[in-house]
mmCIF file of C-alpha atoms in Angstrom:
data_model
loop_
_atom_site.group_PDB
_atom_site.id
_atom_site.type_symbol
_atom_site.label_atom_id
_atom_site.label_comp_id
_atom_site.label_asym_id
_atom_site.label_seq_id
_atom_site.Cartn_x
_atom_site.Cartn_y
_atom_site.Cartn_z
ATOM 1 C CA MET I 1 -7.957 7.644 13.312
ATOM 2 C CA ARG I 2 -7.455 8.693 9.719
ATOM 3 C CA ILE I 3 -4.125 7.389 8.467
ATOM 4 C CA VAL I 4 -2.199 7.327 5.197
ATOM 5 C CA LEU I 5 0.279 4.449 4.848
ATOM 6 C CA VAL I 6 3.329 4.998 2.638
ATOM 7 C CA GLY I 7 6.475 3.069 1.866
ATOM 8 C CA PRO I 8 8.381 1.578 -1.070
ATOM 9 C CA PRO I 9 7.319 -1.627 -2.825
ATOM 10 C CA GLY I 10 8.314 -4.572 -0.664
ATOM 11 C CA ALA I 11 7.879 -2.655 2.600
ATOM 12 C CA GLY I 12 4.966 -4.874 3.630
ATOM 13 C CA LYS I 13 2.290 -2.177 3.375
ATOM 14 C CA GLY I 14 -0.542 -4.578 2.577
ATOM 15 C CA THR I 15 0.292 -6.883 5.478
ATOM 16 C CA GLN I 16 0.735 -4.039 7.954
ATOM 17 C CA ALA I 17 -2.384 -2.253 6.713
ATOM 18 C CA ALA I 18 -4.516 -5.317 7.459
ATOM 19 C CA PHE I 19 -3.113 -5.718 10.992
ATOM 20 C CA LEU I 20 -3.260 -2.010 11.824
ATOM 21 C CA ALA I 21 -6.806 -1.601 10.514
ATOM 22 C CA LYS I 22 -7.923 -4.534 12.658
ATOM 23 C CA ASN I 23 -6.148 -3.219 15.763
ATOM 24 C CA LEU I 24 -7.571 0.262 15.275
ATOM 25 C CA SER I 25 -11.059 -0.948 14.240
ATOM 26 C CA ILE I 26 -11.049 1.101 11.040
ATOM 27 C CA PRO I 27 -11.448 -0.019 7.401
ATOM 28 C CA HIS I 28 -8.383 -0.696 5.260
ATOM 29 C CA ILE I 29 -8.925 1.204 2.015
ATOM 30 C CA SER I 30 -6.581 -0.123 -0.668
ATOM 31 C CA THR I 31 -6.371 1.427 -4.129
ATOM 32 C CA GLY I 32 -6.106 -2.032 -5.685
ATOM 33 C CA ASP I 33 -9.232 -3.199 -3.864
ATOM 34 C CA LEU I 34 -11.082 -0.041 -4.908
ATOM 35 C CA PHE I 35 -10.321 -0.630 -8.574
ATOM 36 C CA ARG I 36 -11.231 -4.323 -8.434
ATOM 37 C CA ALA I 37 -14.479 -3.634 -6.552
ATOM 38 C CA ASN I 38 -15.615 -0.858 -8.888
ATOM 39 C CA ILE I 39 -14.731 -2.827 -12.018
ATOM 40 C CA SER I 40 -16.384 -5.994 -10.662
ATOM 41 C CA ARG I 41 -19.583 -4.116 -9.756
ATOM 42 C CA GLN I 42 -19.452 -2.274 -13.082
ATOM 43 C CA THR I 43 -19.941 1.115 -11.454
ATOM 44 C CA GLU I 44 -19.614 4.189 -13.655
ATOM 45 C CA LEU I 45 -16.189 4.841 -12.133
ATOM 46 C CA GLY I 46 -15.235 1.208 -12.660
ATOM 47 C CA LYS I 47 -16.244 1.314 -16.331
ATOM 48 C CA LEU I 48 -14.299 4.548 -16.775
ATOM 49 C CA ALA I 49 -11.188 3.133 -15.096
ATOM 50 C CA LYS I 50 -11.394 -0.062 -17.153
ATOM 51 C CA SER I 51 -11.586 1.923 -20.392
ATOM 52 C CA TYR I 52 -8.242 3.547 -19.590
ATOM 53 C CA MET I 53 -6.688 0.273 -18.421
ATOM 54 C CA ASP I 54 -7.872 -1.644 -21.504
ATOM 55 C CA ALA I 55 -6.268 1.026 -23.677
ATOM 56 C CA GLY I 56 -2.994 0.576 -21.808
ATOM 57 C CA ASN I 57 -3.201 4.015 -20.220
ATOM 58 C CA LEU I 58 -2.846 5.147 -16.604
ATOM 59 C CA VAL I 59 -6.118 5.842 -14.828
ATOM 60 C CA PRO I 60 -6.326 9.645 -14.310
ATOM 61 C CA ASP I 61 -5.979 11.023 -10.789
ATOM 62 C CA GLU I 62 -9.535 12.364 -10.792
ATOM 63 C CA VAL I 63 -10.973 8.856 -11.276
ATOM 64 C CA THR I 64 -8.851 7.414 -8.453
ATOM 65 C CA ILE I 65 -9.790 10.333 -6.210
ATOM 66 C CA ALA I 66 -13.502 9.899 -6.973
ATOM 67 C CA MET I 67 -13.290 6.185 -6.044
ATOM 68 C CA ALA I 68 -11.479 7.008 -2.792
ATOM 69 C CA LYS I 69 -14.053 9.718 -1.973
ATOM 70 C CA ASP I 70 -16.934 7.301 -2.514
ATOM 71 C CA ARG I 71 -15.299 4.685 -0.253
ATOM 72 C CA MET I 72 -14.452 7.149 2.529
ATOM 73 C CA GLU I 73 -18.080 8.233 2.620
ATOM 74 C CA GLN I 74 -19.292 4.730 3.510
ATOM 75 C CA PRO I 75 -20.701 4.289 7.051
ATOM 76 C CA ASP I 76 -17.850 2.059 8.269
ATOM 77 C CA ALA I 77 -15.346 4.854 7.561
ATOM 78 C CA GLU I 78 -17.216 7.458 9.581
ATOM 79 C CA HIS I 79 -14.777 7.300 12.494
ATOM 80 C CA GLY I 80 -11.587 6.681 10.542
ATOM 81 C CA PHE I 81 -9.807 4.745 7.833
ATOM 82 C CA LEU I 82 -6.391 3.597 6.721
ATOM 83 C CA LEU I 83 -5.457 4.557 3.153
ATOM 84 C CA ASP I 84 -3.050 2.204 1.370
ATOM 85 C CA GLY I 85 -1.835 3.171 -2.114
ATOM 86 C CA PHE I 86 -3.585 6.539 -2.083
ATOM 87 C CA PRO I 87 -2.466 9.267 -2.354
ATOM 88 C CA ARG I 88 0.243 8.140 -4.766
ATOM 89 C CA ASN I 89 1.561 11.588 -5.685
ATOM 90 C CA VAL I 90 1.466 15.177 -4.440
ATOM 91 C CA SER I 91 -1.492 16.183 -6.628
ATOM 92 C CA GLN I 92 -3.529 13.338 -5.124
ATOM 93 C CA ALA I 93 -2.401 14.389 -1.630
ATOM 94 C CA GLU I 94 -3.571 17.938 -2.314
ATOM 95 C CA ALA I 95 -6.899 16.642 -3.612
ATOM 96 C CA LEU I 96 -7.295 14.490 -0.491
ATOM 97 C CA ASP I 97 -6.646 17.523 1.719
ATOM 98 C CA GLU I 98 -9.315 19.489 -0.140
ATOM 99 C CA LEU I 99 -11.780 16.604 0.155
ATOM 100 C CA LEU I 100 -11.201 16.176 3.884
ATOM 101 C CA GLU I 101 -11.444 19.908 4.470
ATOM 102 C CA ARG I 102 -14.824 20.027 2.713
ATOM 103 C CA GLU I 103 -16.013 17.229 4.981
ATOM 104 C CA SER I 104 -14.572 18.963 8.102
ATOM 105 C CA MET I 105 -12.131 16.091 8.590
ATOM 106 C CA GLN I 106 -8.362 15.854 8.797
ATOM 107 C CA LEU I 107 -5.632 13.231 8.754
ATOM 108 C CA ASP I 108 -4.189 12.117 12.078
ATOM 109 C CA ALA I 109 -0.963 10.603 10.779
ATOM 110 C CA VAL I 110 1.033 9.533 7.741
ATOM 111 C CA LEU I 111 2.848 6.313 8.631
ATOM 112 C CA ASP I 112 6.061 5.946 6.633
ATOM 113 C CA LEU I 113 7.444 2.390 6.497
ATOM 114 C CA GLU I 114 11.182 2.713 5.990
ATOM 115 C CA VAL I 115 13.177 -0.095 4.316
ATOM 116 C CA PRO I 116 16.685 0.109 2.788
ATOM 117 C CA GLU I 117 16.639 -0.223 -0.990
ATOM 118 C CA ASP I 118 18.844 -3.322 -1.050
ATOM 119 C CA GLU I 119 16.451 -5.032 1.373
ATOM 120 C CA VAL I 120 13.504 -4.183 -0.892
ATOM 121 C CA VAL I 121 15.279 -5.791 -3.844
ATOM 122 C CA LYS I 122 16.186 -8.835 -1.730
ATOM 123 C CA ARG I 123 12.603 -9.248 -0.495
ATOM 124 C CA ILE I 124 10.910 -8.992 -3.877
ATOM 125 C CA ALA I 125 13.502 -10.561 -6.202
ATOM 126 C CA GLY I 126 13.780 -13.539 -3.849
ATOM 127 C CA ARG I 127 10.087 -14.448 -4.042
ATOM 128 C CA ARG I 128 9.097 -17.697 -5.726
ATOM 129 C CA ILE I 129 5.475 -18.483 -6.597
ATOM 130 C CA CYS I 130 3.825 -21.860 -7.171
ATOM 131 C CA ARG I 131 2.530 -22.291 -10.727
ATOM 132 C CA ASN I 132 -0.397 -24.368 -9.446
ATOM 133 C CA ASP I 133 -1.533 -21.894 -6.778
ATOM 134 C CA SER I 134 -0.230 -18.326 -6.544
ATOM 135 C CA SER I 135 -1.156 -18.194 -2.851
ATOM 136 C CA HIS I 136 1.742 -20.600 -2.181
ATOM 137 C CA VAL I 137 4.647 -18.172 -1.854
ATOM 138 C CA PHE I 138 8.228 -19.007 -0.887
ATOM 139 C CA HIS I 139 11.484 -17.078 -0.676
ATOM 140 C CA VAL I 140 15.057 -18.033 -1.478
ATOM 141 C CA THR I 141 16.220 -16.571 1.846
ATOM 142 C CA TYR I 142 13.301 -16.126 4.243
ATOM 143 C CA LYS I 143 11.039 -19.093 3.421
ATOM 144 C CA GLN I 144 12.914 -21.773 1.559
ATOM 145 C CA PRO I 145 11.016 -24.840 0.292
ATOM 146 C CA ALA I 146 12.161 -28.255 1.476
ATOM 147 C CA LYS I 147 13.175 -29.073 -2.102
ATOM 148 C CA ASP I 148 14.608 -26.351 -4.316
ATOM 149 C CA GLY I 149 12.106 -25.194 -6.945
ATOM 150 C CA VAL I 150 9.253 -27.363 -5.634
ATOM 151 C CA CYS I 151 6.184 -26.185 -3.668
ATOM 152 C CA ASP I 152 5.970 -27.765 -0.212
ATOM 153 C CA VAL I 153 2.161 -27.654 -0.327
ATOM 154 C CA CYS I 154 1.264 -29.245 -3.674
ATOM 155 C CA GLY I 155 4.520 -30.177 -5.400
ATOM 156 C CA GLY I 156 4.047 -27.571 -8.122
ATOM 157 C CA GLU I 157 6.922 -25.777 -9.825
ATOM 158 C CA LEU I 158 8.146 -22.587 -8.142
ATOM 159 C CA TYR I 159 9.019 -19.670 -10.409
ATOM 160 C CA GLN I 160 9.951 -15.999 -10.284
ATOM 161 C CA ARG I 161 7.346 -13.634 -11.736
ATOM 162 C CA ASP I 162 8.587 -11.232 -14.402
ATOM 163 C CA ASP I 163 7.673 -8.225 -12.262
ATOM 164 C CA ASP I 164 9.740 -9.646 -9.391
ATOM 165 C CA SER I 165 13.032 -9.530 -11.313
ATOM 166 C CA GLU I 166 15.731 -7.272 -9.863
ATOM 167 C CA GLU I 167 15.639 -4.993 -12.925
ATOM 168 C CA THR I 168 11.866 -4.532 -12.631
ATOM 169 C CA VAL I 169 12.061 -3.978 -8.871
ATOM 170 C CA ARG I 170 14.650 -1.222 -9.318
ATOM 171 C CA THR I 171 12.436 0.405 -11.962
ATOM 172 C CA ARG I 172 9.486 0.286 -9.540
ATOM 173 C CA LEU I 173 11.682 1.840 -6.854
ATOM 174 C CA GLU I 174 12.651 4.657 -9.202
ATOM 175 C CA VAL I 175 8.958 5.344 -9.887
ATOM 176 C CA TYR I 176 8.326 5.367 -6.126
ATOM 177 C CA HIS I 177 11.201 7.810 -5.488
ATOM 178 C CA THR I 178 10.029 10.098 -8.292
ATOM 179 C CA GLN I 179 6.259 10.044 -7.832
ATOM 180 C CA THR I 180 5.307 8.895 -4.338
ATOM 181 C CA GLU I 181 8.203 9.768 -2.030
ATOM 182 C CA PRO I 182 7.623 13.537 -2.456
ATOM 183 C CA ILE I 183 4.338 13.193 -0.528
ATOM 184 C CA ILE I 184 6.403 12.432 2.584
ATOM 185 C CA ASP I 185 7.923 15.935 2.463
ATOM 186 C CA TYR I 186 4.477 17.330 1.660
ATOM 187 C CA TYR I 187 3.041 15.787 4.823
ATOM 188 C CA LYS I 188 6.141 16.524 6.910
ATOM 189 C CA ALA I 189 5.391 20.207 6.352
ATOM 190 C CA GLN I 190 2.048 19.519 8.074
ATOM 191 C CA GLY I 191 3.712 17.673 10.956
ATOM 192 C CA LEU I 192 1.901 14.433 10.139
ATOM 193 C CA VAL I 193 4.691 11.996 9.266
ATOM 194 C CA VAL I 194 5.577 9.152 11.624
ATOM 195 C CA THR I 195 8.511 7.083 10.328
ATOM 196 C CA ILE I 196 9.279 3.574 11.551
ATOM 197 C CA SER I 197 11.609 0.804 10.446
ATOM 198 C CA ALA I 198 9.787 -1.960 8.579
ATOM 199 C CA LEU I 199 12.604 -4.438 9.193
ATOM 200 C CA GLY I 200 12.056 -7.523 11.335
ATOM 201 C CA LYS I 201 9.125 -9.806 12.058
ATOM 202 C CA VAL I 202 5.663 -8.740 10.902
ATOM 203 C CA GLU I 203 4.301 -8.613 14.448
ATOM 204 C CA ASP I 204 7.278 -6.530 15.620
ATOM 205 C CA VAL I 205 6.682 -3.976 12.867
ATOM 206 C CA THR I 206 2.970 -3.822 13.794
ATOM 207 C CA THR I 207 3.835 -3.221 17.456
ATOM 208 C CA ARG I 208 6.331 -0.541 16.443
ATOM 209 C CA ALA I 209 3.697 1.139 14.268
ATOM 210 C CA MET I 210 1.003 1.063 16.958
ATOM 211 C CA GLU I 211 3.383 2.559 19.522
ATOM 212 C CA ALA I 212 4.485 5.291 17.089
ATOM 213 C CA LEU I 213 0.862 6.196 16.253
ATOM 214 C CA LYS I 214 -0.022 6.319 19.951
ATOM 215 C CA ARG I 215 2.955 8.622 20.633
ATOM 216 C CA GLY I 216 1.767 10.813 17.790
ATOM 217 C CA GLU I 217 -1.685 11.070 19.375
ATOM 218 C CA ASP I 218 -0.202 11.831 22.794
ATOM 219 C CA ASP I 219 1.941 14.608 21.313
ATOM 220 C CA GLU I 220 -1.065 16.421 19.859
#
């Protein structure tokens, strides 16, 4: 299957992408991973992307698209892939369509993870990270530490990252609504969108997603 995963920040896209890719035996292609890999390997695309990032500018769509194209052409993606973070806007979606058409391929589904805005804010603004190890993550509601402000694992101080503040989260949501959400309508016109609720336990959301994708296949 060839799938695009969309949803607002805080919807759990990264977590669901990993589970779905494993269940479907297809690679999880994340924009963030693409950038890090290309920059780390110092590919021409990586050097180009880094030059924009170092200057404080957004990486142009054509660079992102070229990275995605290169990754989708790898042998492990021959029978499908799950795109996470790409396309991010309608122009990227159009470019992806053109790329797939040239390769005689097409998307099977666009999985839209739906989460109420207030829940997104609650999820992200409630996160607390350990200063000693950023992999130790807690939450003021969903995963409270035994002692307020102290990491259960190492005793380090828990803090809220600047980009997890409610004001920043709402700004990120506005960017999502303005730039990324329009691709849902774009793909709806192609009959590709499958929308599920991303509320509840991680495994429940994964099950919901797998069932919805299977229904989508059966309907074709």
